[in-house]
Structure formats: C-alpha cells, structure tokens
Amino acid sequence: METVLDINEIKDYLPHRYPFLLVDRVVDIKPGESIVGYKNISINEPFFNGHFPDHPIFPGVLIVEAMAQVAGVLGFVTTGKKPADGYTYYLAGSDNVRFKRPVVPGDRLMLEANFVADKRGIWKFSCRALVDDKLACSADILTAERQL
C-alpha cells in the first residue's frame, strides 16, 4: 500500500490531536468518490485501561469516529478546504451502524468511506471498517461542513 497522506498531512485536514486523532495513514483517495485509510490499534491507547482491563476491545464508538474522520478528510480534499482556512466537518449523524467483530490491540483497522450525496453542506458517506479483510463495522455517516 502506497502512502497518499502521512500523519503530518492528515493533521492538515483534521483538527483532532492525540488521543483523538484516529487516522494514522491514507493509502488511497479519489476526490469526490472514495478514501481508504487505517488506524493501527495499539495496547498503549489510554482507554484500554478501562475497556476492558482483562479483555481489551477498541470501543465501537471510536470505530464510528474513525470512519467519520476519514470521511472528513475526503470532504476536505474534495472541496479543497482545510481547517486552517476556517472550515470544519462535524459528525452530524450515523445510521445503519452494525458491529460484526471486536477490534483488539495489534489489529490494523482499515477505514473506507464512499461519497454518497451532498445536500446543502450535509455530506453522506457509506463507510466500512475492516480487520484482515473482515468487516468489523459498517455505517452511513453524515457530516456537516461549517465555517468557523
């Protein structure tokens, strides 16, 4: 997999920072169409101390957030805007969320987002999160572009 955006470039497109930046690398992007990135799941993540101490599982809500973040990168790249220009994408909703398998330390969570529609600044994406080519989560994600 060839790197399209490394972590420093991703930080240009997302306002998130540690511990809430959940996209490590983007390996494919087609503006206005689709994006593929990933998050390496490390035991060093702070939430594993409590989720769960003897059986660490990456929280489902963070999988949804990671899919939303990669969708946000696609939105920014598509419009040619960045947070530094005074814009952001807010997570506006999620529909049809389904969790299919646990995500655990050592996994590489592949994140896919496909552009579906844009209506008055509300963008809809069809998203999937996979580990070893097996579906971990799927969701329809809505984001709202806002000028700060």
mmCIF file of N, CA and C in Angstrom:
data_model
loop_
_atom_site.group_PDB
_atom_site.id
_atom_site.type_symbol
_atom_site.label_atom_id
_atom_site.label_comp_id
_atom_site.label_asym_id
_atom_site.label_seq_id
_atom_site.Cartn_x
_atom_site.Cartn_y
_atom_site.Cartn_z
ATOM 1 N N MET A 1 0.836 -1.189 0.000
ATOM 2 C CA MET A 1 0.000 0.000 0.000
ATOM 3 C C MET A 1 0.880 1.251 0.000
ATOM 4 N N GLU A 2 0.653 2.086 -0.952
ATOM 5 C CA GLU A 2 1.403 3.328 -1.061
ATOM 6 C C GLU A 2 0.748 4.407 -0.202
ATOM 7 N N THR A 3 1.561 5.170 0.499
ATOM 8 C CA THR A 3 1.048 6.262 1.312
ATOM 9 C C THR A 3 0.642 7.425 0.414
ATOM 10 N N VAL A 4 -0.580 7.891 0.594
ATOM 11 C CA VAL A 4 -1.060 9.056 -0.120
ATOM 12 C C VAL A 4 -0.977 10.278 0.801
ATOM 13 N N LEU A 5 -1.400 10.098 2.058
ATOM 14 C CA LEU A 5 -1.271 11.140 3.080
ATOM 15 C C LEU A 5 -0.644 10.511 4.318
ATOM 16 N N ASP A 6 0.475 11.062 4.782
ATOM 17 C CA ASP A 6 1.055 10.580 6.033
ATOM 18 C C ASP A 6 0.422 11.336 7.203
ATOM 19 N N ILE A 7 0.847 11.028 8.408
ATOM 20 C CA ILE A 7 0.206 11.599 9.598
ATOM 21 C C ILE A 7 0.308 13.121 9.630
ATOM 22 N N ASN A 8 1.413 13.686 9.180
ATOM 23 C CA ASN A 8 1.547 15.144 9.183
ATOM 24 C C ASN A 8 0.586 15.797 8.200
ATOM 25 N N GLU A 9 0.389 15.172 7.043
ATOM 26 C CA GLU A 9 -0.575 15.694 6.069
ATOM 27 C C GLU A 9 -2.008 15.516 6.564
ATOM 28 N N ILE A 10 -2.290 14.400 7.223
ATOM 29 C CA ILE A 10 -3.623 14.176 7.791
ATOM 30 C C ILE A 10 -3.938 15.265 8.806
ATOM 31 N N LYS A 11 -2.938 15.662 9.602
ATOM 32 C CA LYS A 11 -3.143 16.719 10.601
ATOM 33 C C LYS A 11 -3.455 18.064 9.952
ATOM 34 N N ASP A 12 -3.108 18.235 8.680
ATOM 35 C CA ASP A 12 -3.506 19.446 7.953
ATOM 36 C C ASP A 12 -5.003 19.445 7.639
ATOM 37 N N TYR A 13 -5.603 18.239 7.533
ATOM 38 C CA TYR A 13 -7.013 18.111 7.153
ATOM 39 C C TYR A 13 -7.952 17.869 8.322
ATOM 40 N N LEU A 14 -7.419 17.419 9.458
ATOM 41 C CA LEU A 14 -8.266 17.153 10.624
ATOM 42 C C LEU A 14 -7.807 18.003 11.799
ATOM 43 N N PRO A 15 -8.750 18.583 12.538
ATOM 44 C CA PRO A 15 -8.368 19.376 13.708
ATOM 45 C C PRO A 15 -8.042 18.517 14.930
ATOM 46 N N HIS A 16 -8.319 17.221 14.872
ATOM 47 C CA HIS A 16 -8.116 16.321 16.007
ATOM 48 C C HIS A 16 -6.632 16.132 16.309
ATOM 49 N N ARG A 17 -6.339 15.882 17.575
ATOM 50 C CA ARG A 17 -4.975 15.576 18.000
ATOM 51 C C ARG A 17 -5.048 14.459 19.042
ATOM 52 N N TYR A 18 -3.876 13.921 19.406
ATOM 53 C CA TYR A 18 -3.814 12.853 20.405
ATOM 54 C C TYR A 18 -4.585 13.280 21.652
ATOM 55 N N PRO A 19 -5.392 12.405 22.220
ATOM 56 C CA PRO A 19 -5.586 10.998 21.871
ATOM 57 C C PRO A 19 -6.778 10.753 20.951
ATOM 58 N N PHE A 20 -7.255 11.784 20.261
ATOM 59 C CA PHE A 20 -8.483 11.629 19.491
ATOM 60 C C PHE A 20 -8.287 11.646 17.986
ATOM 61 N N LEU A 21 -7.058 11.710 17.497
ATOM 62 C CA LEU A 21 -6.804 11.576 16.070
ATOM 63 C C LEU A 21 -6.746 10.081 15.759
ATOM 64 N N LEU A 22 -7.696 9.594 14.985
ATOM 65 C CA LEU A 22 -7.882 8.154 14.816
ATOM 66 C C LEU A 22 -7.603 7.663 13.396
ATOM 67 N N VAL A 23 -6.866 8.439 12.617
ATOM 68 C CA VAL A 23 -6.445 8.019 11.286
ATOM 69 C C VAL A 23 -4.926 8.162 11.236
ATOM 70 N N ASP A 24 -4.220 7.050 11.039
ATOM 71 C CA ASP A 24 -2.760 7.078 11.001
ATOM 72 C C ASP A 24 -2.214 7.343 9.602
ATOM 73 N N ARG A 25 -2.917 6.881 8.583
ATOM 74 C CA ARG A 25 -2.403 6.999 7.226
ATOM 75 C C ARG A 25 -3.563 6.872 6.238
ATOM 76 N N VAL A 26 -3.451 7.567 5.117
ATOM 77 C CA VAL A 26 -4.377 7.412 3.996
ATOM 78 C C VAL A 26 -3.597 6.767 2.859
ATOM 79 N N VAL A 27 -4.146 5.666 2.315
ATOM 80 C CA VAL A 27 -3.436 4.924 1.279
ATOM 81 C C VAL A 27 -4.090 5.038 -0.093
ATOM 82 N N ASP A 28 -5.299 5.567 -0.158
ATOM 83 C CA ASP A 28 -5.959 5.770 -1.441
ATOM 84 C C ASP A 28 -7.001 6.857 -1.275
ATOM 85 N N ILE A 29 -7.059 7.758 -2.237
ATOM 86 C CA ILE A 29 -8.086 8.799 -2.196
ATOM 87 C C ILE A 29 -8.444 9.200 -3.616
ATOM 88 N N LYS A 30 -9.735 9.233 -3.858
ATOM 89 C CA LYS A 30 -10.272 9.707 -5.124
ATOM 90 C C LYS A 30 -11.238 10.830 -4.768
ATOM 91 N N PRO A 31 -10.811 12.102 -4.905
ATOM 92 C CA PRO A 31 -11.671 13.223 -4.510
ATOM 93 C C PRO A 31 -13.072 13.107 -5.116
ATOM 94 N N GLY A 32 -14.067 13.340 -4.257
ATOM 95 C CA GLY A 32 -15.456 13.256 -4.689
ATOM 96 C C GLY A 32 -15.996 11.849 -4.784
ATOM 97 N N GLU A 33 -15.150 10.854 -4.494
ATOM 98 C CA GLU A 33 -15.577 9.460 -4.632
ATOM 99 C C GLU A 33 -15.326 8.627 -3.381
ATOM 100 N N SER A 34 -14.032 8.399 -3.070
ATOM 101 C CA SER A 34 -13.733 7.437 -2.002
ATOM 102 C C SER A 34 -12.379 7.708 -1.377
ATOM 103 N N ILE A 35 -12.189 7.076 -0.211
ATOM 104 C CA ILE A 35 -10.934 7.168 0.526
ATOM 105 C C ILE A 35 -10.722 5.862 1.286
ATOM 106 N N VAL A 36 -9.456 5.474 1.441
ATOM 107 C CA VAL A 36 -9.075 4.327 2.266
ATOM 108 C C VAL A 36 -7.920 4.774 3.149
ATOM 109 N N GLY A 37 -8.069 4.558 4.442
ATOM 110 C CA GLY A 37 -7.011 4.857 5.393
ATOM 111 C C GLY A 37 -6.971 3.777 6.455
ATOM 112 N N TYR A 38 -6.099 3.968 7.430
ATOM 113 C CA TYR A 38 -6.094 2.984 8.516
ATOM 114 C C TYR A 38 -5.668 3.597 9.838
ATOM 115 N N LYS A 39 -6.033 2.872 10.884
ATOM 116 C CA LYS A 39 -5.653 3.159 12.267
ATOM 117 C C LYS A 39 -5.015 1.900 12.813
ATOM 118 N N ASN A 40 -3.778 2.004 13.274
ATOM 119 C CA ASN A 40 -3.131 0.884 13.950
ATOM 120 C C ASN A 40 -3.603 0.880 15.401
ATOM 121 N N ILE A 41 -4.091 -0.259 15.848
ATOM 122 C CA ILE A 41 -4.634 -0.367 17.200
ATOM 123 C C ILE A 41 -3.528 -0.861 18.133
ATOM 124 N N SER A 42 -3.133 -0.004 19.070
ATOM 125 C CA SER A 42 -2.041 -0.313 19.992
ATOM 126 C C SER A 42 -2.570 -0.497 21.415
ATOM 127 N N ILE A 43 -1.972 -1.406 22.145
ATOM 128 C CA ILE A 43 -2.342 -1.609 23.554
ATOM 129 C C ILE A 43 -2.046 -0.361 24.372
ATOM 130 N N ASN A 44 -1.231 0.541 23.854
ATOM 131 C CA ASN A 44 -0.875 1.765 24.574
ATOM 132 C C ASN A 44 -1.974 2.822 24.566
ATOM 133 N N GLU A 45 -3.082 2.576 23.875
ATOM 134 C CA GLU A 45 -4.196 3.534 23.866
ATOM 135 C C GLU A 45 -4.755 3.650 25.290
ATOM 136 N N PRO A 46 -5.017 4.876 25.745
ATOM 137 C CA PRO A 46 -5.405 5.081 27.150
ATOM 138 C C PRO A 46 -6.727 4.427 27.560
ATOM 139 N N PHE A 47 -7.668 4.263 26.639
ATOM 140 C CA PHE A 47 -8.976 3.706 27.007
ATOM 141 C C PHE A 47 -8.931 2.221 27.288
ATOM 142 N N PHE A 48 -7.861 1.508 26.874
ATOM 143 C CA PHE A 48 -7.787 0.076 27.136
ATOM 144 C C PHE A 48 -7.653 -0.233 28.625
ATOM 145 N N ASN A 49 -7.220 0.744 29.432
ATOM 146 C CA ASN A 49 -7.145 0.524 30.882
ATOM 147 C C ASN A 49 -8.515 0.217 31.467
ATOM 148 N N GLY A 50 -9.564 0.745 30.861
ATOM 149 C CA GLY A 50 -10.903 0.520 31.403
ATOM 150 C C GLY A 50 -11.839 -0.188 30.452
ATOM 151 N N HIS A 51 -11.405 -0.454 29.198
ATOM 152 C CA HIS A 51 -12.305 -1.044 28.184
ATOM 153 C C HIS A 51 -11.622 -2.207 27.489
ATOM 154 N N PHE A 52 -11.441 -3.288 27.984
ATOM 155 C CA PHE A 52 -11.698 -3.788 29.335
ATOM 156 C C PHE A 52 -10.377 -4.277 29.877
ATOM 157 N N PRO A 53 -10.091 -4.120 31.173
ATOM 158 C CA PRO A 53 -8.758 -4.408 31.700
ATOM 159 C C PRO A 53 -8.209 -5.796 31.361
ATOM 160 N N ASP A 54 -9.037 -6.827 31.423
ATOM 161 C CA ASP A 54 -8.551 -8.178 31.163
ATOM 162 C C ASP A 54 -8.885 -8.679 29.759
ATOM 163 N N HIS A 55 -9.587 -7.853 28.985
ATOM 164 C CA HIS A 55 -10.004 -8.246 27.636
ATOM 165 C C HIS A 55 -10.164 -6.971 26.791
ATOM 166 N N PRO A 56 -9.016 -6.345 26.395
ATOM 167 C CA PRO A 56 -9.094 -5.048 25.726
ATOM 168 C C PRO A 56 -9.800 -5.112 24.365
ATOM 169 N N ILE A 57 -10.793 -4.246 24.199
ATOM 170 C CA ILE A 57 -11.555 -4.130 22.955
ATOM 171 C C ILE A 57 -11.620 -2.652 22.585
ATOM 172 N N PHE A 58 -11.299 -2.342 21.340
ATOM 173 C CA PHE A 58 -11.390 -0.973 20.839
ATOM 174 C C PHE A 58 -12.860 -0.554 20.872
ATOM 175 N N PRO A 59 -13.191 0.552 21.543
ATOM 176 C CA PRO A 59 -14.603 0.944 21.692
ATOM 177 C C PRO A 59 -15.292 1.181 20.345
ATOM 178 N N GLY A 60 -16.496 0.656 20.224
ATOM 179 C CA GLY A 60 -17.269 0.795 18.991
ATOM 180 C C GLY A 60 -17.497 2.238 18.596
ATOM 181 N N VAL A 61 -17.735 3.085 19.564
ATOM 182 C CA VAL A 61 -17.973 4.495 19.254
ATOM 183 C C VAL A 61 -16.732 5.129 18.622
ATOM 184 N N LEU A 62 -15.548 4.640 18.962
ATOM 185 C CA LEU A 62 -14.323 5.160 18.358
ATOM 186 C C LEU A 62 -14.126 4.620 16.934
ATOM 187 N N ILE A 63 -14.650 3.435 16.664
ATOM 188 C CA ILE A 63 -14.629 2.937 15.283
ATOM 189 C C ILE A 63 -15.486 3.852 14.410
ATOM 190 N N VAL A 64 -16.664 4.207 14.914
ATOM 191 C CA VAL A 64 -17.540 5.121 14.174
ATOM 192 C C VAL A 64 -16.850 6.475 13.996
ATOM 193 N N GLU A 65 -16.217 6.987 15.030
ATOM 194 C CA GLU A 65 -15.496 8.251 14.946
ATOM 195 C C GLU A 65 -14.359 8.158 13.930
ATOM 196 N N ALA A 66 -13.623 7.050 13.903
ATOM 197 C CA ALA A 66 -12.529 6.880 12.944
ATOM 198 C C ALA A 66 -13.070 6.901 11.511
ATOM 199 N N MET A 67 -14.211 6.248 11.281
ATOM 200 C CA MET A 67 -14.815 6.279 9.946
ATOM 201 C C MET A 67 -15.235 7.706 9.596
ATOM 202 N N ALA A 68 -15.770 8.444 10.561
ATOM 203 C CA ALA A 68 -16.171 9.833 10.329
ATOM 204 C C ALA A 68 -14.955 10.706 10.025
ATOM 205 N N GLN A 69 -13.844 10.462 10.714
ATOM 206 C CA GLN A 69 -12.640 11.251 10.463
ATOM 207 C C GLN A 69 -12.109 11.021 9.056
ATOM 208 N N VAL A 70 -12.065 9.778 8.609
ATOM 209 C CA VAL A 70 -11.571 9.526 7.257
ATOM 210 C C VAL A 70 -12.537 10.124 6.231
ATOM 211 N N ALA A 71 -13.835 10.086 6.519
ATOM 212 C CA ALA A 71 -14.812 10.735 5.636
ATOM 213 C C ALA A 71 -14.582 12.244 5.614
ATOM 214 N N GLY A 72 -14.240 12.819 6.759
ATOM 215 C CA GLY A 72 -13.935 14.251 6.823
ATOM 216 C C GLY A 72 -12.737 14.616 5.969
ATOM 217 N N VAL A 73 -11.712 13.777 5.970
ATOM 218 C CA VAL A 73 -10.548 14.021 5.111
ATOM 219 C C VAL A 73 -10.989 14.032 3.648
ATOM 220 N N LEU A 74 -11.832 13.065 3.267
ATOM 221 C CA LEU A 74 -12.330 13.023 1.898
ATOM 222 C C LEU A 74 -13.097 14.305 1.566
ATOM 223 N N GLY A 75 -13.923 14.775 2.507
ATOM 224 C CA GLY A 75 -14.666 16.017 2.290
ATOM 225 C C GLY A 75 -13.741 17.203 2.078
ATOM 226 N N PHE A 76 -12.749 17.336 2.930
ATOM 227 C CA PHE A 76 -11.798 18.450 2.807
ATOM 228 C C PHE A 76 -11.027 18.382 1.478
ATOM 229 N N VAL A 77 -10.511 17.212 1.141
ATOM 230 C CA VAL A 77 -9.748 17.074 -0.096
ATOM 231 C C VAL A 77 -10.641 17.375 -1.303
ATOM 232 N N THR A 78 -11.886 16.910 -1.260
ATOM 233 C CA THR A 78 -12.820 17.127 -2.363
ATOM 234 C C THR A 78 -13.106 18.610 -2.581
ATOM 235 N N THR A 79 -13.279 19.365 -1.477
ATOM 236 C CA THR A 79 -13.625 20.787 -1.598
ATOM 237 C C THR A 79 -12.402 21.687 -1.707
ATOM 238 N N GLY A 80 -11.209 21.125 -1.443
ATOM 239 C CA GLY A 80 -10.001 21.932 -1.488
ATOM 240 C C GLY A 80 -9.859 22.861 -0.291
ATOM 241 N N LYS A 81 -10.588 22.578 0.796
ATOM 242 C CA LYS A 81 -10.536 23.400 2.001
ATOM 243 C C LYS A 81 -9.783 22.658 3.093
ATOM 244 N N LYS A 82 -9.339 23.418 4.098
ATOM 245 C CA LYS A 82 -8.663 22.851 5.266
ATOM 246 C C LYS A 82 -9.136 23.593 6.516
ATOM 247 N N PRO A 83 -8.959 22.987 7.685
ATOM 248 C CA PRO A 83 -9.300 23.702 8.918
ATOM 249 C C PRO A 83 -8.586 25.054 9.027
ATOM 250 N N ALA A 84 -7.364 25.151 8.506
ATOM 251 C CA ALA A 84 -6.620 26.415 8.561
ATOM 252 C C ALA A 84 -7.325 27.522 7.778
ATOM 253 N N ASP A 85 -8.207 27.133 6.846
ATOM 254 C CA ASP A 85 -8.984 28.094 6.070
ATOM 255 C C ASP A 85 -10.254 28.530 6.800
ATOM 256 N N GLY A 86 -10.460 27.967 8.012
ATOM 257 C CA GLY A 86 -11.637 28.337 8.796
ATOM 258 C C GLY A 86 -12.834 27.430 8.592
ATOM 259 N N TYR A 87 -12.608 26.187 8.167
ATOM 260 C CA TYR A 87 -13.697 25.236 7.945
ATOM 261 C C TYR A 87 -13.500 23.998 8.808
ATOM 262 N N THR A 88 -14.593 23.347 9.115
ATOM 263 C CA THR A 88 -14.522 22.057 9.796
ATOM 264 C C THR A 88 -15.697 21.203 9.341
ATOM 265 N N TYR A 89 -15.603 19.907 9.586
ATOM 266 C CA TYR A 89 -16.703 18.978 9.356
ATOM 267 C C TYR A 89 -17.095 18.391 10.696
ATOM 268 N N TYR A 90 -18.349 18.540 11.054
ATOM 269 C CA TYR A 90 -18.871 17.952 12.285
ATOM 270 C C TYR A 90 -19.564 16.642 11.962
ATOM 271 N N LEU A 91 -19.450 15.689 12.849
ATOM 272 C CA LEU A 91 -20.234 14.461 12.741
ATOM 273 C C LEU A 91 -21.677 14.846 13.021
ATOM 274 N N ALA A 92 -22.537 14.694 12.021
ATOM 275 C CA ALA A 92 -23.929 15.120 12.147
ATOM 276 C C ALA A 92 -24.876 13.952 12.397
ATOM 277 N N GLY A 93 -24.420 12.735 12.104
ATOM 278 C CA GLY A 93 -25.293 11.589 12.338
ATOM 279 C C GLY A 93 -24.667 10.310 11.850
ATOM 280 N N SER A 94 -25.228 9.218 12.313
ATOM 281 C CA SER A 94 -24.825 7.891 11.843
ATOM 282 C C SER A 94 -26.076 7.024 11.795
ATOM 283 N N ASP A 95 -26.222 6.316 10.712
ATOM 284 C CA ASP A 95 -27.362 5.429 10.511
ATOM 285 C C ASP A 95 -26.854 4.046 10.140
ATOM 286 N N ASN A 96 -27.689 3.070 10.400
ATOM 287 C CA ASN A 96 -27.392 1.693 9.993
ATOM 288 C C ASN A 96 -26.045 1.201 10.510
ATOM 289 N N VAL A 97 -25.691 1.585 11.736
ATOM 290 C CA VAL A 97 -24.421 1.157 12.335
ATOM 291 C C VAL A 97 -24.538 -0.314 12.734
ATOM 292 N N ARG A 98 -23.576 -1.097 12.285
ATOM 293 C CA ARG A 98 -23.551 -2.522 12.620
ATOM 294 C C ARG A 98 -22.128 -2.925 12.976
ATOM 295 N N PHE A 99 -21.981 -3.597 14.123
ATOM 296 C CA PHE A 99 -20.688 -4.115 14.557
ATOM 297 C C PHE A 99 -20.685 -5.611 14.321
ATOM 298 N N LYS A 100 -19.634 -6.101 13.658
ATOM 299 C CA LYS A 100 -19.597 -7.504 13.252
ATOM 300 C C LYS A 100 -18.543 -8.326 13.975
ATOM 301 N N ARG A 101 -17.502 -7.666 14.488
ATOM 302 C CA ARG A 101 -16.448 -8.395 15.202
ATOM 303 C C ARG A 101 -15.706 -7.414 16.084
ATOM 304 N N PRO A 102 -15.118 -7.898 17.194
ATOM 305 C CA PRO A 102 -14.334 -7.000 18.046
ATOM 306 C C PRO A 102 -13.021 -6.608 17.367
ATOM 307 N N VAL A 103 -12.556 -5.419 17.702
ATOM 308 C CA VAL A 103 -11.259 -4.919 17.246
ATOM 309 C C VAL A 103 -10.368 -4.864 18.484
ATOM 310 N N VAL A 104 -9.185 -5.465 18.395
ATOM 311 C CA VAL A 104 -8.327 -5.633 19.566
ATOM 312 C C VAL A 104 -6.915 -5.108 19.284
ATOM 313 N N PRO A 105 -6.137 -4.889 20.347
ATOM 314 C CA PRO A 105 -4.757 -4.437 20.140
ATOM 315 C C PRO A 105 -4.001 -5.359 19.188
ATOM 316 N N GLY A 106 -3.221 -4.740 18.306
ATOM 317 C CA GLY A 106 -2.477 -5.478 17.287
ATOM 318 C C GLY A 106 -3.168 -5.466 15.933
ATOM 319 N N ASP A 107 -4.459 -5.128 15.906
ATOM 320 C CA ASP A 107 -5.194 -5.065 14.645
ATOM 321 C C ASP A 107 -4.849 -3.793 13.878
ATOM 322 N N ARG A 108 -4.961 -3.868 12.576
ATOM 323 C CA ARG A 108 -4.931 -2.682 11.718
ATOM 324 C C ARG A 108 -6.361 -2.488 11.225
ATOM 325 N N LEU A 109 -6.968 -1.404 11.644
ATOM 326 C CA LEU A 109 -8.348 -1.104 11.284
ATOM 327 C C LEU A 109 -8.348 -0.317 9.975
ATOM 328 N N MET A 110 -8.724 -0.974 8.897
ATOM 329 C CA MET A 110 -8.821 -0.316 7.593
ATOM 330 C C MET A 110 -10.142 0.447 7.540
ATOM 331 N N LEU A 111 -10.065 1.691 7.112
ATOM 332 C CA LEU A 111 -11.215 2.593 7.118
ATOM 333 C C LEU A 111 -11.539 3.001 5.687
ATOM 334 N N GLU A 112 -12.767 2.758 5.272
ATOM 335 C CA GLU A 112 -13.198 3.096 3.920
ATOM 336 C C GLU A 112 -14.414 4.012 4.000
ATOM 337 N N ALA A 113 -14.432 5.038 3.162
ATOM 338 C CA ALA A 113 -15.598 5.906 3.051
ATOM 339 C C ALA A 113 -15.854 6.172 1.580
ATOM 340 N N ASN A 114 -17.099 6.007 1.178
ATOM 341 C CA ASN A 114 -17.516 6.296 -0.186
ATOM 342 C C ASN A 114 -18.546 7.416 -0.153
ATOM 343 N N PHE A 115 -18.317 8.453 -0.951
ATOM 344 C CA PHE A 115 -19.238 9.584 -1.032
ATOM 345 C C PHE A 115 -20.560 9.110 -1.630
ATOM 346 N N VAL A 116 -21.666 9.503 -0.979
ATOM 347 C CA VAL A 116 -22.999 9.139 -1.455
ATOM 348 C C VAL A 116 -23.740 10.372 -1.971
ATOM 349 N N ALA A 117 -23.786 11.446 -1.161
ATOM 350 C CA ALA A 117 -24.562 12.628 -1.554
ATOM 351 C C ALA A 117 -24.124 13.844 -0.755
ATOM 352 N N ASP A 118 -24.437 15.020 -1.301
ATOM 353 C CA ASP A 118 -24.222 16.300 -0.625
ATOM 354 C C ASP A 118 -25.470 17.139 -0.826
ATOM 355 N N LYS A 119 -26.117 17.475 0.282
ATOM 356 C CA LYS A 119 -27.306 18.331 0.221
ATOM 357 C C LYS A 119 -27.113 19.489 1.182
ATOM 358 N N ARG A 120 -26.902 20.686 0.625
ATOM 359 C CA ARG A 120 -26.763 21.910 1.407
ATOM 360 C C ARG A 120 -25.709 21.788 2.514
ATOM 361 N N GLY A 121 -24.567 21.230 2.186
ATOM 362 C CA GLY A 121 -23.476 21.150 3.147
ATOM 363 C C GLY A 121 -23.534 19.952 4.080
ATOM 364 N N ILE A 122 -24.549 19.098 3.954
ATOM 365 C CA ILE A 122 -24.614 17.845 4.712
ATOM 366 C C ILE A 122 -24.173 16.736 3.762
ATOM 367 N N TRP A 123 -23.062 16.130 4.108
ATOM 368 C CA TRP A 123 -22.489 15.085 3.267
ATOM 369 C C TRP A 123 -22.827 13.718 3.835
ATOM 370 N N LYS A 124 -23.152 12.776 2.952
ATOM 371 C CA LYS A 124 -23.442 11.401 3.362
ATOM 372 C C LYS A 124 -22.387 10.480 2.766
ATOM 373 N N PHE A 125 -21.873 9.592 3.612
ATOM 374 C CA PHE A 125 -20.852 8.627 3.218
ATOM 375 C C PHE A 125 -21.288 7.225 3.639
ATOM 376 N N SER A 126 -20.987 6.259 2.812
ATOM 377 C CA SER A 126 -21.141 4.854 3.167
ATOM 378 C C SER A 126 -19.774 4.372 3.626
ATOM 379 N N CYS A 127 -19.681 3.913 4.874
ATOM 380 C CA CYS A 127 -18.381 3.609 5.479
ATOM 381 C C CYS A 127 -18.292 2.160 5.940
ATOM 382 N N ARG A 128 -17.060 1.673 5.913
ATOM 383 C CA ARG A 128 -16.765 0.343 6.446
ATOM 384 C C ARG A 128 -15.440 0.383 7.180
ATOM 385 N N ALA A 129 -15.335 -0.445 8.211
ATOM 386 C CA ALA A 129 -14.084 -0.656 8.938
ATOM 387 C C ALA A 129 -13.805 -2.156 8.903
ATOM 388 N N LEU A 130 -12.603 -2.514 8.480
ATOM 389 C CA LEU A 130 -12.257 -3.922 8.311
ATOM 390 C C LEU A 130 -10.958 -4.254 9.032
ATOM 391 N N VAL A 131 -10.842 -5.497 9.460
ATOM 392 C CA VAL A 131 -9.599 -6.040 10.000
ATOM 393 C C VAL A 131 -9.330 -7.332 9.242
ATOM 394 N N ASP A 132 -8.158 -7.421 8.627
ATOM 395 C CA ASP A 132 -7.789 -8.603 7.835
ATOM 396 C C ASP A 132 -8.866 -8.930 6.796
ATOM 397 N N ASP A 133 -9.367 -7.896 6.123
ATOM 398 C CA ASP A 133 -10.397 -8.035 5.082
ATOM 399 C C ASP A 133 -11.736 -8.563 5.602
ATOM 400 N N LYS A 134 -11.922 -8.574 6.921
ATOM 401 C CA LYS A 134 -13.192 -8.997 7.505
ATOM 402 C C LYS A 134 -13.888 -7.768 8.085
ATOM 403 N N LEU A 135 -15.174 -7.647 7.812
ATOM 404 C CA LEU A 135 -15.940 -6.495 8.254
ATOM 405 C C LEU A 135 -16.027 -6.442 9.774
ATOM 406 N N ALA A 136 -15.601 -5.320 10.337
ATOM 407 C CA ALA A 136 -15.732 -5.088 11.777
ATOM 408 C C ALA A 136 -16.923 -4.184 12.063
ATOM 409 N N CYS A 137 -17.163 -3.206 11.174
ATOM 410 C CA CYS A 137 -18.245 -2.251 11.384
ATOM 411 C C CYS A 137 -18.621 -1.626 10.048
ATOM 412 N N SER A 138 -19.896 -1.310 9.911
ATOM 413 C CA SER A 138 -20.361 -0.544 8.750
ATOM 414 C C SER A 138 -21.346 0.503 9.251
ATOM 415 N N ALA A 139 -21.429 1.618 8.519
ATOM 416 C CA ALA A 139 -22.336 2.693 8.912
ATOM 417 C C ALA A 139 -22.485 3.687 7.770
ATOM 418 N N ASP A 140 -23.616 4.361 7.760
ATOM 419 C CA ASP A 140 -23.797 5.542 6.931
ATOM 420 C C ASP A 140 -23.505 6.729 7.832
ATOM 421 N N ILE A 141 -22.555 7.561 7.421
ATOM 422 C CA ILE A 141 -22.098 8.685 8.233
ATOM 423 C C ILE A 141 -22.527 9.990 7.568
ATOM 424 N N LEU A 142 -23.064 10.902 8.373
ATOM 425 C CA LEU A 142 -23.415 12.238 7.908
ATOM 426 C C LEU A 142 -22.475 13.242 8.548
ATOM 427 N N THR A 143 -21.928 14.153 7.727
ATOM 428 C CA THR A 143 -21.090 15.220 8.246
ATOM 429 C C THR A 143 -21.657 16.554 7.784
ATOM 430 N N ALA A 144 -21.401 17.578 8.574
ATOM 431 C CA ALA A 144 -21.865 18.927 8.238
ATOM 432 C C ALA A 144 -20.667 19.845 8.124
ATOM 433 N N GLU A 145 -20.516 20.479 6.970
ATOM 434 C CA GLU A 145 -19.449 21.444 6.777
ATOM 435 C C GLU A 145 -19.862 22.772 7.426
ATOM 436 N N ARG A 146 -18.948 23.324 8.218
ATOM 437 C CA ARG A 146 -19.230 24.603 8.870
ATOM 438 C C ARG A 146 -18.022 25.508 8.751
ATOM 439 N N GLN A 147 -18.310 26.776 8.523
ATOM 440 C CA GLN A 147 -17.257 27.786 8.529
ATOM 441 C C GLN A 147 -17.157 28.325 9.943
ATOM 442 N N LEU A 148 -15.942 28.353 10.460
ATOM 443 C CA LEU A 148 -15.729 28.791 11.841
ATOM 444 C C LEU A 148 -15.629 30.299 11.927
#
